[in-house]
CSV table of C-alpha atoms and ligand atoms in Angstrom, one decimal:
chain,number,residue,atom,x,y,z
A,1279,MET,CA,-47.5,13.9,-0.3
A,1280,GLY,CA,-46.8,10.4,-1.3
A,1281,LYS,CA,-49.3,8.1,-3.0
A,1282,ILE,CA,-51.7,6.4,-0.6
A,1283,ILE,CA,-50.9,2.7,-0.1
A,1284,LYS,CA,-53.9,0.4,0.1
A,1285,VAL,CA,-54.4,-3.0,1.7
A,1286,LEU,CA,-53.8,-5.9,-0.6
A,1287,LYS,CA,-56.8,-7.2,-2.5
A,1288,GLY,CA,-58.5,-10.0,-0.6
A,1289,THR,CA,-57.1,-9.0,2.7
A,1290,LYS,CA,-58.7,-6.8,5.4
A,1291,ASP,CA,-57.9,-4.8,8.5
A,1292,ILE,CA,-59.7,-5.9,11.6
A,1293,LEU,CA,-60.4,-2.5,13.0
A,1294,PRO,CA,-60.7,-1.6,16.7
A,1295,GLN,CA,-64.5,-1.5,16.5
A,1296,ASP,CA,-64.5,-5.0,15.2
A,1297,VAL,CA,-62.0,-6.5,17.6
A,1298,THR,CA,-64.5,-6.8,20.4
A,1299,MET,CA,-66.4,-9.4,18.3
A,1300,TRP,CA,-63.2,-11.3,17.5
A,1301,HIS,CA,-62.3,-11.4,21.2
A,1302,PHE,CA,-65.8,-12.7,22.0
A,1303,VAL,CA,-65.6,-15.5,19.4
A,1304,GLU,CA,-62.0,-16.4,20.4
A,1305,ASP,CA,-63.0,-16.5,24.1
A,1306,CYS,CA,-65.9,-18.8,23.3
A,1307,ALA,CA,-63.6,-21.0,21.3
A,1308,ARG,CA,-61.1,-21.3,24.2
A,1309,LYS,CA,-63.8,-22.0,26.8
A,1310,VAL,CA,-65.7,-24.6,24.8
A,1311,PHE,CA,-62.7,-26.4,23.3
A,1312,ASN,CA,-61.0,-26.5,26.7
A,1313,SER,CA,-64.2,-27.9,28.3
A,1314,TYR,CA,-63.9,-30.8,25.9
A,1315,GLY,CA,-60.2,-31.3,26.8
A,1316,PHE,CA,-58.7,-29.8,23.6
A,1317,ASN,CA,-55.4,-27.9,24.2
A,1318,GLU,CA,-54.3,-25.0,22.0
A,1319,ILE,CA,-51.4,-25.4,19.6
A,1320,ARG,CA,-49.8,-22.6,17.6
A,1321,THR,CA,-47.9,-23.7,14.5
A,1322,PRO,CA,-45.9,-21.4,12.2
A,1323,ILE,CA,-47.6,-19.6,9.4
A,1324,ILE,CA,-44.9,-20.6,6.9
A,1325,GLU,CA,-44.0,-24.3,6.2
A,1326,VAL,CA,-42.1,-26.1,3.6
A,1327,THR,CA,-44.3,-26.4,0.4
A,1328,GLU,CA,-44.0,-30.2,0.4
A,1329,LEU,CA,-46.1,-30.3,3.6
A,1330,PHE,CA,-49.1,-29.1,1.7
A,1331,SER,CA,-48.5,-30.9,-1.6
A,1332,ARG,CA,-48.3,-34.2,0.4
A,1333,GLY,CA,-50.6,-33.3,3.2
A,1334,VAL,CA,-53.5,-31.5,1.5
A,1335,GLY,CA,-53.0,-33.3,-1.8
A,1336,ASP,CA,-51.8,-32.2,-5.2
A,1337,THR,CA,-55.1,-32.9,-6.9
A,1338,THR,CA,-56.8,-30.2,-4.8
A,1339,ASP,CA,-57.6,-26.6,-5.9
A,1340,ILE,CA,-55.8,-25.4,-2.7
A,1341,VAL,CA,-52.5,-26.9,-3.8
A,1342,ASN,CA,-52.9,-26.5,-7.6
A,1343,LYS,CA,-54.2,-22.9,-7.7
A,1344,GLU,CA,-54.4,-21.3,-4.3
A,1345,MET,CA,-51.0,-21.4,-2.5
A,1346,TYR,CA,-48.8,-18.5,-1.8
A,1347,THR,CA,-45.4,-20.0,-2.5
A,1348,PHE,CA,-42.0,-18.4,-2.6
A,1349,GLU,CA,-38.3,-19.4,-2.7
A,1350,LYS,CA,-35.9,-18.5,0.1
A,1351,SER,CA,-32.4,-19.9,0.3
A,1352,ASP,CA,-33.2,-22.6,-2.3
A,1353,ARG,CA,-36.2,-23.8,-0.2
A,1354,SER,CA,-39.8,-23.6,-1.4
A,1355,ILE,CA,-41.9,-22.1,1.3
A,1356,THR,CA,-45.7,-21.7,1.5
A,1357,LEU,CA,-48.0,-19.6,3.6
A,1358,ARG,CA,-50.3,-22.1,5.2
A,1359,PRO,CA,-53.6,-22.5,3.4
A,1360,GLU,CA,-55.1,-24.5,6.3
A,1361,ASN,CA,-53.8,-25.7,9.6
A,1362,THR,CA,-54.4,-29.5,9.7
A,1363,ALA,CA,-51.2,-30.3,7.8
A,1364,GLY,CA,-49.2,-28.1,10.2
A,1365,VAL,CA,-50.8,-29.7,13.2
A,1366,VAL,CA,-50.1,-33.2,11.9
A,1367,ARG,CA,-46.5,-32.3,11.2
A,1368,SER,CA,-46.1,-31.0,14.7
A,1369,TYR,CA,-47.8,-34.1,16.1
A,1370,ILE,CA,-45.3,-36.3,14.4
A,1371,GLU,CA,-42.2,-34.1,14.9
A,1372,ASN,CA,-42.9,-33.7,18.7
A,1373,GLY,CA,-43.6,-37.4,19.3
A,1374,MET,CA,-47.2,-36.8,20.4
A,1375,SER,CA,-48.1,-40.4,19.5
A,1376,ARG,CA,-46.3,-41.3,22.8
A,1377,LEU,CA,-48.9,-39.3,24.7
A,1378,SER,CA,-52.0,-41.1,26.0
A,1379,SER,CA,-54.7,-41.0,23.4
A,1380,PRO,CA,-56.7,-39.2,22.3
A,1381,VAL,CA,-54.5,-36.3,21.7
A,1382,LYS,CA,-56.8,-33.3,21.3
A,1383,LEU,CA,-55.6,-30.0,19.9
A,1384,TRP,CA,-57.2,-26.8,18.8
A,1385,TYR,CA,-55.9,-23.8,16.9
A,1386,LYS,CA,-56.9,-20.4,15.5
A,1387,GLY,CA,-55.2,-18.0,13.2
A,1388,PRO,CA,-54.8,-16.6,9.7
A,1389,MET,CA,-54.7,-18.8,6.5
A,1390,PHE,CA,-53.8,-17.8,3.0
A,1391,ARG,CA,-55.4,-18.8,-0.3
A,1392,TYR,CA,-55.0,-17.1,-3.6
A,1393,GLU,CA,-58.7,-17.2,-4.6
A,1394,ARG,CA,-60.9,-14.7,-6.3
A,1395,PRO,CA,-62.0,-12.4,-3.5
A,1396,GLN,CA,-65.8,-12.1,-3.1
A,1397,ALA,CA,-68.4,-12.1,-0.3
A,1398,GLY,CA,-67.3,-14.8,2.2
A,1399,ARG,CA,-64.0,-15.4,0.4
A,1400,GLN,CA,-60.7,-13.6,1.2
A,1401,ARG,CA,-57.1,-14.3,0.5
A,1402,GLN,CA,-56.1,-13.9,4.1
A,1403,PHE,CA,-58.9,-15.3,6.3
A,1404,HIS,CA,-59.0,-16.9,9.7
A,1405,GLN,CA,-59.9,-20.3,10.9
A,1406,VAL,CA,-60.5,-21.9,14.2
A,1407,GLY,CA,-60.4,-25.7,14.4
A,1408,VAL,CA,-59.8,-28.8,16.3
A,1409,GLU,CA,-58.0,-32.1,15.6
A,1410,MET,CA,-58.3,-35.3,17.6
A,1411,PHE,CA,-55.7,-38.1,17.2
A,1412,GLY,CA,-55.7,-41.7,18.1
A,1413,ILE,CA,-59.4,-42.8,18.1
A,1414,SER,CA,-60.8,-44.8,15.2
A,1415,GLN,CA,-64.3,-45.3,16.8
A,1416,PRO,CA,-67.1,-43.2,15.6
A,1417,SER,CA,-67.5,-41.8,19.1
A,1418,ALA,CA,-64.6,-39.5,18.2
A,1419,ASP,CA,-66.4,-38.2,15.1
A,1420,ALA,CA,-69.5,-37.6,17.2
A,1421,GLU,CA,-67.5,-35.7,19.8
A,1422,VAL,CA,-65.8,-33.5,17.2
A,1423,ILE,CA,-69.2,-32.7,15.6
A,1424,LEU,CA,-70.7,-32.0,19.0
A,1425,THR,CA,-67.7,-29.7,19.8
A,1426,ALA,CA,-68.4,-27.7,16.7
A,1427,VAL,CA,-72.1,-27.5,17.3
A,1428,ASP,CA,-71.6,-26.5,21.0
A,1429,PHE,CA,-69.1,-23.8,20.0
A,1430,LEU,CA,-71.5,-22.4,17.5
A,1431,LYS,CA,-74.2,-22.4,20.2
A,1432,SER,CA,-71.9,-20.6,22.6
A,1433,VAL,CA,-71.6,-17.7,20.1
A,1434,GLY,CA,-75.4,-17.6,19.7
A,1435,LEU,CA,-75.8,-19.6,16.5
A,1436,ASN,CA,-78.3,-22.4,17.2
A,1437,ASP,CA,-80.0,-22.9,13.9
A,1438,LEU,CA,-77.2,-24.0,11.5
A,1439,GLU,CA,-77.5,-27.1,9.3
A,1440,VAL,CA,-75.2,-30.0,9.9
A,1441,GLU,CA,-74.7,-32.2,6.8
A,1442,ILE,CA,-72.8,-35.5,7.0
A,1443,ASN,CA,-71.7,-38.2,4.6
A,1444,SER,CA,-69.3,-41.1,4.6
A,1445,LEU,CA,-66.6,-41.4,1.9
A,1446,GLY,CA,-65.7,-45.0,2.9
A,1447,CYS,CA,-62.2,-46.3,3.1
A,1448,PRO,CA,-59.7,-46.4,0.2
A,1449,LYS,CA,-60.9,-49.9,-0.6
A,1450,CYS,CA,-64.6,-49.5,-0.9
A,1451,ARG,CA,-64.1,-46.0,-2.3
A,1452,ALA,CA,-61.9,-47.4,-5.2
A,1453,GLU,CA,-64.8,-49.5,-6.5
A,1454,PHE,CA,-67.2,-46.6,-6.2
A,1455,LYS,CA,-64.8,-44.3,-8.1
A,1456,GLU,CA,-64.7,-46.8,-11.0
A,1457,LYS,CA,-68.4,-47.1,-11.2
A,1458,LEU,CA,-68.8,-43.3,-11.1
A,1459,LYS,CA,-66.2,-42.9,-13.9
A,1460,ASN,CA,-68.0,-45.5,-16.0
A,1461,VAL,CA,-71.3,-43.7,-15.9
A,1462,ILE,CA,-69.7,-40.2,-16.4
A,1463,ARG,CA,-67.3,-41.2,-19.1
A,1464,PRO,CA,-69.8,-40.8,-22.0
A,1465,TYR,CA,-70.2,-37.1,-21.1
A,1466,LEU,CA,-66.5,-36.4,-20.5
A,1467,ASN,CA,-66.2,-33.9,-23.4
A,1468,ASP,CA,-69.1,-31.8,-22.1
A,1469,LEU,CA,-67.6,-31.3,-18.7
A,1470,CYS,CA,-65.7,-28.2,-17.6
A,1471,GLU,CA,-62.0,-28.2,-17.9
A,1472,ASP,CA,-61.5,-28.7,-14.1
A,1473,CYS,CA,-63.8,-31.7,-14.1
A,1474,GLN,CA,-62.0,-33.2,-17.1
A,1475,THR,CA,-58.8,-33.1,-15.0
A,1476,ARG,CA,-60.6,-34.3,-11.8
A,1477,PHE,CA,-62.1,-37.2,-13.8
A,1478,ASP,CA,-58.7,-39.0,-13.7
A,1479,LYS,CA,-57.1,-37.5,-10.7
A,1480,ASN,CA,-59.9,-37.3,-8.2
A,1481,PRO,CA,-63.3,-38.4,-9.5
A,1482,LEU,CA,-65.1,-37.9,-6.2
A,1483,ARG,CA,-64.4,-34.2,-6.5
A,1484,LEU,CA,-66.5,-34.1,-9.7
A,1485,LEU,CA,-69.6,-34.0,-7.5
A,1486,ASP,CA,-68.3,-30.9,-5.8
A,1487,CYS,CA,-68.2,-28.9,-9.0
A,1488,LYS,CA,-70.0,-25.6,-9.0
A,1489,VAL,CA,-70.4,-25.3,-12.8
A,1490,GLU,CA,-74.1,-25.5,-13.8
A,1491,GLU,CA,-73.5,-27.6,-17.0
A,1492,CYS,CA,-71.6,-30.2,-15.0
A,1493,GLN,CA,-74.2,-30.3,-12.3
A,1494,LYS,CA,-76.9,-30.9,-15.0
A,1495,ILE,CA,-74.9,-33.9,-16.2
A,1496,TYR,CA,-74.4,-35.3,-12.7
A,1497,ALA,CA,-78.2,-35.0,-12.2
A,1498,LYS,CA,-78.9,-37.6,-14.9
A,1499,PRO,CA,-80.7,-40.6,-13.5
A,1500,GLU,CA,-78.0,-43.2,-14.3
A,1501,ILE,CA,-75.4,-41.1,-12.6
A,1502,GLN,CA,-77.7,-40.3,-9.6
A,1503,THR,CA,-78.3,-44.1,-9.2
A,1504,VAL,CA,-74.5,-44.6,-8.8
A,1505,ILE,CA,-74.1,-41.6,-6.5
A,1506,HIS,CA,-76.9,-42.8,-4.2
A,1507,SER,CA,-75.8,-46.5,-4.3
A,1508,ASP,CA,-74.6,-48.0,-1.1
A,1509,PHE,CA,-70.9,-48.5,-1.8
A,1510,LEU,CA,-69.7,-48.7,1.8
A,1511,CYS,CA,-68.1,-51.9,2.9
A,1512,GLU,CA,-69.5,-53.5,6.0
A,1513,GLU,CA,-67.0,-51.9,8.4
A,1514,CYS,CA,-67.5,-48.4,6.9
A,1515,LYS,CA,-71.2,-48.8,7.0
A,1516,ASN,CA,-71.2,-49.8,10.7
A,1517,HIS,CA,-68.9,-46.9,11.5
A,1518,TYR,CA,-71.3,-44.5,9.7
A,1519,ASP,CA,-74.4,-46.1,11.3
A,1520,GLU,CA,-72.9,-45.8,14.8
A,1521,LEU,CA,-72.0,-42.2,14.2
A,1522,LYS,CA,-75.6,-41.4,13.3
A,1523,LYS,CA,-76.8,-43.2,16.4
A,1524,TYR,CA,-74.6,-41.1,18.6
A,1525,LEU,CA,-75.8,-37.9,16.9
A,1526,ASP,CA,-79.4,-39.0,17.3
A,1527,ASN,CA,-78.7,-39.7,21.0
A,1528,LEU,CA,-77.2,-36.3,21.4
A,1529,LYS,CA,-80.1,-34.7,19.7
A,1530,ILE,CA,-77.9,-33.1,17.0
A,1531,LYS,CA,-80.0,-32.5,14.0
A,1532,TYR,CA,-78.3,-33.4,10.7
A,1533,SER,CA,-79.1,-34.4,7.2
A,1534,GLU,CA,-77.2,-36.8,4.9
A,1535,ASN,CA,-75.8,-35.4,1.7
A,1536,LYS,CA,-74.3,-37.9,-0.7
A,1537,LEU,CA,-72.8,-35.0,-2.7
A,1538,LEU,CA,-70.8,-33.9,0.2
A,1539,VAL,CA,-67.2,-34.9,-0.7
A,1540,ARG,CA,-65.1,-32.0,0.7
A,1541,GLY,CA,-62.3,-30.4,-1.3
A,1542,LEU,CA,-59.3,-32.1,0.4
A,1543,ASP,CA,-57.8,-35.4,-0.6
A,1544,TYR,CA,-57.2,-36.7,2.9
A,1545,TYR,CA,-60.6,-37.6,4.1
A,1546,THR,CA,-61.7,-41.1,5.0
A,1547,ARG,CA,-65.2,-42.2,6.1
A,1548,THR,CA,-66.9,-39.3,7.9
A,1549,VAL,CA,-67.1,-35.9,6.3
A,1550,PHE,CA,-69.4,-33.1,7.5
A,1551,GLU,CA,-70.2,-29.5,6.9
A,1552,ILE,CA,-72.1,-26.9,8.9
A,1553,LYS,CA,-74.0,-24.4,6.7
A,1554,SER,CA,-76.1,-21.3,7.1
A,1555,ASN,CA,-78.8,-20.1,4.7
A,1556,ASN,CA,-77.9,-16.5,5.6
A,1557,LEU,CA,-74.5,-16.7,3.9
A,1558,GLY,CA,-75.4,-16.7,0.2
A,1559,SER,CA,-73.3,-18.9,-2.1
A,1560,GLN,CA,-70.4,-19.2,0.3
A,1561,ASN,CA,-72.6,-20.8,2.9
A,1562,ALA,CA,-70.3,-23.3,4.7
A,1563,VAL,CA,-69.1,-22.1,8.1
A,1564,CYS,CA,-67.4,-25.3,9.1
A,1565,GLY,CA,-65.9,-28.3,7.3
A,1566,GLY,CA,-64.4,-31.4,8.7
A,1567,GLY,CA,-64.1,-35.1,8.8
A,1568,ARG,CA,-62.0,-38.1,9.5
A,1569,TYR,CA,-58.5,-38.4,8.0
A,1570,ASP,CA,-57.1,-41.8,9.1
A,1571,GLY,CA,-54.4,-41.9,6.4
A,1572,LEU,CA,-52.8,-38.5,6.8
A,1573,VAL,CA,-50.4,-39.0,9.7
A,1574,GLU,CA,-48.9,-42.0,7.9
A,1575,GLN,CA,-48.8,-40.0,4.6
A,1576,LEU,CA,-46.7,-37.4,6.3
A,1577,GLY,CA,-44.2,-39.9,7.7
A,1578,GLY,CA,-45.7,-40.8,11.1
A,1579,GLU,CA,-47.2,-44.1,12.3
A,1580,HIS,CA,-50.7,-45.0,11.2
A,1581,THR,CA,-52.9,-42.8,13.4
A,1582,PRO,CA,-56.7,-42.4,13.1
A,1583,ALA,CA,-57.7,-38.7,13.3
A,1584,VAL,CA,-60.7,-36.5,13.0
A,1585,GLY,CA,-61.2,-32.7,13.0
A,1586,PHE,CA,-62.8,-29.6,11.6
A,1587,ALA,CA,-62.0,-26.0,10.6
A,1588,MET,CA,-64.3,-23.1,10.7
A,1589,GLY,CA,-64.1,-19.8,8.8
A,1590,MET,CA,-64.1,-17.1,11.4
A,1591,GLU,CA,-65.1,-14.2,9.0
A,1592,ARG,CA,-68.2,-16.2,7.9
A,1593,LEU,CA,-69.0,-17.1,11.4
A,1594,ILE,CA,-68.7,-13.5,12.7
A,1595,SER,CA,-70.8,-12.2,9.8
A,1596,LEU,CA,-73.7,-14.3,11.2
A,1597,ILE,CA,-73.5,-12.9,14.8
A,1598,PRO,CA,-75.5,-9.8,15.6
A,1599,GLU,CA,-73.3,-6.8,16.3
A,1600,ILE,CA,-72.0,-6.4,19.9
A,1601,LYS,CA,-71.3,-3.0,21.3
A,1602,ASN,CA,-67.8,-2.0,22.2
A,1603,GLU,CA,-67.2,-1.8,25.9
A,1604,LEU,CA,-67.1,1.6,27.5
A,1605,LEU,CA,-64.3,2.7,29.7
A,1606,ASP,CA,-65.0,2.4,33.5
A,1607,GLY,CA,-64.0,6.0,34.0
A,1608,TYR,CA,-62.8,9.2,32.2
A,1609,ILE,CA,-61.0,11.6,34.5
A,1610,VAL,CA,-62.1,15.2,34.2
A,1611,SER,CA,-59.6,17.6,35.7
A,1612,ASN,CA,-57.7,20.8,35.1
A,1613,SER,CA,-54.6,19.3,36.5
A,1614,THR,CA,-53.1,16.7,34.1
A,1615,ALA,CA,-50.5,15.7,36.7
A,1616,GLU,CA,-53.1,14.9,39.4
A,1617,ALA,CA,-55.3,13.1,36.8
A,1618,PHE,CA,-52.3,11.0,35.8
A,1619,LEU,CA,-51.8,9.9,39.4
A,1620,LEU,CA,-55.5,9.0,39.9
A,1621,ALA,CA,-55.6,7.1,36.6
A,1622,GLN,CA,-52.6,5.0,37.6
A,1623,GLU,CA,-54.1,4.3,41.0
A,1624,LEU,CA,-57.4,3.1,39.4
A,1625,ARG,CA,-55.7,1.2,36.6
A,1626,ASN,CA,-53.7,-0.7,39.3
A,1627,LYS,CA,-57.0,-1.6,40.8
A,1628,GLY,CA,-58.1,-3.1,37.5
A,1629,LEU,CA,-60.3,-0.4,36.1
A,1630,ASN,CA,-60.1,0.9,32.5
A,1631,VAL,CA,-59.5,4.6,32.7
A,1632,GLU,CA,-58.5,7.4,30.5
A,1633,LEU,CA,-57.7,11.1,31.1
A,1634,ASP,CA,-57.5,14.2,29.1
A,1635,LEU,CA,-54.0,14.7,27.6
A,1636,ALA,CA,-54.6,17.9,25.7
A,1637,ASN,CA,-55.5,20.5,28.4
A,1638,LYS,CA,-59.1,20.8,27.1
A,1639,LYS,CA,-61.7,22.9,28.8
A,1640,PHE,CA,-63.6,21.3,31.6
A,1641,THR,CA,-66.9,21.2,29.6
A,1642,LYS,CA,-65.1,19.6,26.6
A,1643,GLN,CA,-63.7,16.9,28.9
A,1644,LEU,CA,-67.1,16.2,30.3
A,1645,GLU,CA,-68.5,15.8,26.8
A,1646,LYS,CA,-65.7,13.4,25.9
A,1647,ALA,CA,-66.4,11.4,29.1
A,1648,SER,CA,-70.0,11.0,28.2
A,1649,LYS,CA,-69.0,9.4,24.8
A,1650,VAL,CA,-66.4,6.9,26.0
A,1651,ALA,CA,-67.0,6.1,29.7
A,1652,LYS,CA,-69.6,4.8,32.2
A,1653,TYR,CA,-68.5,7.4,34.8
A,1654,ALA,CA,-66.9,10.8,34.7
A,1655,LEU,CA,-64.4,11.0,37.6
A,1656,ILE,CA,-64.2,14.7,38.4
A,1657,LEU,CA,-61.1,15.9,40.1
A,1658,GLY,CA,-61.4,19.7,40.8
A,1659,GLU,CA,-59.4,21.7,43.2
A,1660,ASP,CA,-61.8,21.0,46.1
A,1661,GLU,CA,-61.7,17.2,45.5
A,1662,ILE,CA,-57.9,17.2,45.3
A,1663,SER,CA,-57.5,19.1,48.6
A,1664,GLN,CA,-60.1,16.9,50.4
A,1665,ASN,CA,-58.9,13.6,48.9
A,1666,LYS,CA,-62.3,13.0,47.3
A,1667,ILE,CA,-63.6,12.4,43.8
A,1668,SER,CA,-66.9,13.5,42.3
A,1669,VAL,CA,-68.4,10.7,40.4
A,1670,LYS,CA,-71.0,11.3,37.7
A,1671,ASN,CA,-72.9,8.3,36.4
A,1672,LEU,CA,-73.1,9.1,32.7
A,1673,LYS,CA,-76.1,6.9,32.1
A,1674,THR,CA,-78.4,8.3,34.8
A,1675,GLY,CA,-76.8,11.7,35.3
A,1676,GLU,CA,-76.5,11.1,39.1
A,1677,GLN,CA,-73.5,12.7,40.7
A,1678,THR,CA,-72.0,12.2,44.2
A,1679,THR,CA,-68.8,12.8,46.0
A,1680,VAL,CA,-67.0,9.9,47.5
A,1681,ASN,CA,-63.7,9.3,49.3
A,1682,ARG,CA,-60.9,8.5,47.0
A,1683,ALA,CA,-60.3,5.1,48.7
A,1684,GLU,CA,-63.9,4.1,48.2
A,1685,ILE,CA,-64.1,4.8,44.4
A,1686,LEU,CA,-63.7,1.1,43.5
A,1687,ASN,CA,-66.6,0.0,45.7
A,1688,TYR,CA,-68.8,2.8,44.3
A,1689,ILE,CA,-68.2,1.9,40.7
A,1690,ASN,CA,-68.6,-1.8,41.2
B,2196,ATP,P1,-65.3,-23.5,0.1
B,2196,ATP,O1,-66.1,-24.6,-0.4
B,2196,ATP,O2,-66.2,-22.4,0.7
B,2196,ATP,O3,-64.2,-23.0,-0.7
B,2196,ATP,P2,-63.4,-25.1,1.5
B,2196,ATP,O4,-63.8,-26.5,1.3
B,2196,ATP,O5,-62.3,-24.6,0.6
B,2196,ATP,O6,-64.6,-24.1,1.4
B,2196,ATP,P3,-62.2,-25.6,4.0
B,2196,ATP,O7,-60.8,-25.8,3.4
B,2196,ATP,O8,-62.9,-26.8,4.4
B,2196,ATP,O9,-63.0,-24.8,3.0
B,2196,ATP,O10,-62.1,-24.5,5.2
B,2196,ATP,C1,-63.1,-24.5,6.2
B,2196,ATP,C2,-63.8,-23.3,6.3
B,2196,ATP,O11,-63.0,-22.1,6.2
B,2196,ATP,C3,-64.9,-23.0,5.2
B,2196,ATP,O12,-66.1,-23.7,5.6
B,2196,ATP,C4,-65.1,-21.5,5.3
B,2196,ATP,O13,-65.9,-21.1,6.3
B,2196,ATP,C5,-63.7,-21.1,5.6
B,2196,ATP,N1,-63.0,-20.6,4.3
B,2196,ATP,C6,-62.4,-21.4,3.4
B,2196,ATP,N2,-61.8,-20.6,2.4
B,2196,ATP,C7,-62.1,-19.3,2.8
B,2196,ATP,C8,-61.8,-18.0,2.2
B,2196,ATP,N3,-61.1,-18.0,1.1
B,2196,ATP,N4,-62.2,-16.9,2.8
B,2196,ATP,C9,-62.9,-17.0,3.9
B,2196,ATP,N5,-63.3,-18.2,4.6
B,2196,ATP,C10,-62.8,-19.3,4.0
B,2197,MG,MG1,-62.2,-23.5,-1.1
């Protein structure tokens, strides 16, 4: 025997008993997103590496540490670590800016990040998300947040926490960054290595650091004063205030978190996260925000946009288990040939049916039926000659004989 081959670290099989749950979540996504006018888009899993270095940003952990990149025919190719960049590429490439705005798209599928695997963190994981293009008003931000909350509700999660913040526009943010750097500079040598790099490349990300020593420094009063100062310019402040009004009006509960900066470079103004206390340290189910500069950065015309991505594994871990569906019927018969014909007849009518393929004894077949089906469909010699079926309800134990043509009515 050869050596057993195992699944790659950080990746997982989604086994048949779990797929019911995935279908449930995917169906809810499709229904809710469609009800808001989002259309599904499916982009390739591989893209040119440059899409992500330009689109996600080369100061991010995703691009610097987490990408699966390889060469093929002299091109550098990367497994997508997220789907926003791919959707934006497709939006530009397919001239979707000519469509009437807003253009609303949603996606689902696997993403790949070379991270340390742990609870809530895999190397291949799945996201479902939406992107809305063409609207700069905060009503778009509100509708995107509402879509996320509504989708979570539809899968039975009503009590998650929405956090919002505004990162301002490149102009007002630049001033804020300088102020932040000035108060943090005296402690520069005490920061972790990552923060020392972030300090120059992307100082907002300092606040995102998970290292305790760094967080202690950022908790110092003079730094907190800067973090909590109102740095937004008038336009950004109005945008943020209007968003909050919409959310209040929609009765969406949220809290403001000045430390919420999000990992990606492309966000402008609104950022938000949806968290659950039941997830431990990887507690974010959903992350999103506005990214007005990204389409232009990837070569398109200036186009305001806003969206979110949700981690499906984290989401599913919060939903109580659902039972796998039983078959409608399991055919119990000593004639495999006749059982085949009945199975085909019923499958054509839309029922889920299996039959014994191994010539098992009658009693064994009945046992099997009681494990996998709602009804045992018994096809003995008498039934075959009279064109009837004996139907046993496996929940109640009741058994009756019905005409073959009436079986569908009986089961429904
Ligand atoms: P985190 O802070 O947890 O690393 P992130 O900011 O990297 O999250 P995003 O890029 O915003 O995450 O992705 C959106 C969502 O995708 C996250 O909120 C999370 O639910 C999920 N997610 C991200 N990375 C992983 C992963 N490695 N494994 C499982 N789910 C993930
Ligand atoms: Mg991450």
